[in-house]
Amino acid sequence: EDKDGKAESQAVFGMDIATGASLQIQNMKSLGRLEGNKFVTLAMDATTGATEAFQLSDVSVQMVHESMFDSLVPPPSVLAADNIPRTVPMKHAVLVDGRETTELDSVLCLVNTAMLSNVGNYAGKSAASSVKKSNAGLANKAKKTLLNALETDDNKLLEELCDFNILVALDQSIPANDMEALCGLVKKWARGQKQGTTVDPKLKMKLKSCLES
């Protein structure tokens, strides 16, 4: 419990450990033990966007590989959070702090992972949100900015489109093949291939029509 006497939020559940370890095992089989072991699992709350990163210890991955976990509890969406135990049941006793136990604290399966702040290529240049919270559609300000960029030059337009939220919002209104072409151009531009990366006039017209609707 925390200093206020409230139960701390659980970092990871047994099912998360089993899923993350299984994915890491497949990665190690594909890339080899050394490269495949460089694996971080992200757990995201789809309702809020809150994301946690965790790395599993070698021992916990080995235990999953050997099927040592027993009767894993479904995630919170299936059971009430209050009913989900912090411990993971084991088929066989394991040694923790010199004592044998068949109930393993899930936190012991993790490796502390330092996650530093990072601004990626698709973070967007504006501090203000480019989409509406109500329906994830483009905000009016973002539409105006993109329309102005359409009238200037392709570099300005592609710079504005280097925003993951804008691309997701546009995906709701633009046909799949046009969206794929647009994302391909944004990807090239974000990687530094700015010279010679131009937007097809037909694609511009479709984008303009979408923004003005």
CSV table of N, CA and C in Angstrom, one decimal, residues 5 7 13 34 37 45 54 62 78-79 93 106 141-142 144 158 164 170-171 188:
chain,number,residue,atom,x,y,z
A,5,GLY,N,-2.4,4.8,2.5
A,5,GLY,CA,-3.2,3.6,2.9
A,5,GLY,C,-4.0,3.0,1.7
A,7,ALA,N,-4.4,1.0,-1.9
A,7,ALA,CA,-3.7,-0.1,-2.6
A,7,ALA,C,-3.0,0.5,-3.8
A,13,PHE,N,0.1,-8.0,-14.6
A,13,PHE,CA,-0.7,-9.2,-14.2
A,13,PHE,C,0.0,-10.4,-14.8
A,34,LEU,N,20.7,-13.6,-28.5
A,34,LEU,CA,21.2,-12.3,-28.1
A,34,LEU,C,20.4,-11.1,-28.6
A,37,ASN,N,16.6,-11.2,-27.3
A,37,ASN,CA,16.4,-10.9,-25.9
A,37,ASN,C,16.2,-9.5,-25.6
A,45,ASP,N,-3.5,1.3,-21.7
A,45,ASP,CA,-4.9,1.5,-21.4
A,45,ASP,C,-5.5,2.2,-22.5
A,54,PHE,N,7.6,-2.5,-19.6
A,54,PHE,CA,8.3,-3.4,-18.7
A,54,PHE,C,9.1,-4.4,-19.4
A,62,GLN,N,12.1,-17.9,-18.9
A,62,GLN,CA,12.4,-19.3,-18.8
A,62,GLN,C,11.3,-20.1,-18.1
A,78,VAL,N,-12.1,-8.6,-17.4
A,78,VAL,CA,-12.9,-9.8,-17.2
A,78,VAL,C,-13.4,-9.9,-15.8
A,79,LEU,N,-12.4,-9.6,-14.8
A,79,LEU,CA,-12.8,-9.7,-13.4
A,79,LEU,C,-12.7,-8.3,-12.8
A,93,ALA,N,7.0,-25.3,-6.6
A,93,ALA,CA,7.6,-24.3,-5.7
A,93,ALA,C,8.9,-23.6,-6.3
A,106,SER,N,4.2,-10.9,-8.8
A,106,SER,CA,4.4,-10.5,-10.2
A,106,SER,C,5.5,-9.5,-10.5
A,141,LYS,N,-8.7,24.0,-36.0
A,141,LYS,CA,-7.4,24.6,-36.2
A,141,LYS,C,-6.5,23.8,-37.0
A,142,ALA,N,-6.5,22.5,-36.8
A,142,ALA,CA,-5.6,21.6,-37.6
A,142,ALA,C,-6.0,21.6,-39.0
A,144,LYS,N,-7.5,24.0,-40.7
A,144,LYS,CA,-7.0,25.3,-41.3
A,144,LYS,C,-5.5,25.3,-41.6
A,158,LEU,N,3.9,18.3,-45.7
A,158,LEU,CA,4.4,17.0,-45.1
A,158,LEU,C,4.9,17.2,-43.7
A,164,PHE,N,1.1,11.8,-35.8
A,164,PHE,CA,0.4,10.5,-35.7
A,164,PHE,C,-1.1,10.7,-35.6
A,170,LEU,N,-7.2,11.4,-40.3
A,170,LEU,CA,-7.4,11.4,-41.8
A,170,LEU,C,-7.8,10.0,-42.3
A,171,ASP,N,-7.4,9.0,-41.6
A,171,ASP,CA,-7.6,7.6,-42.0
A,171,ASP,C,-9.1,7.3,-42.0
A,188,LYS,N,8.8,8.9,-45.9
A,188,LYS,CA,10.0,9.2,-46.6
A,188,LYS,C,10.5,10.6,-46.1
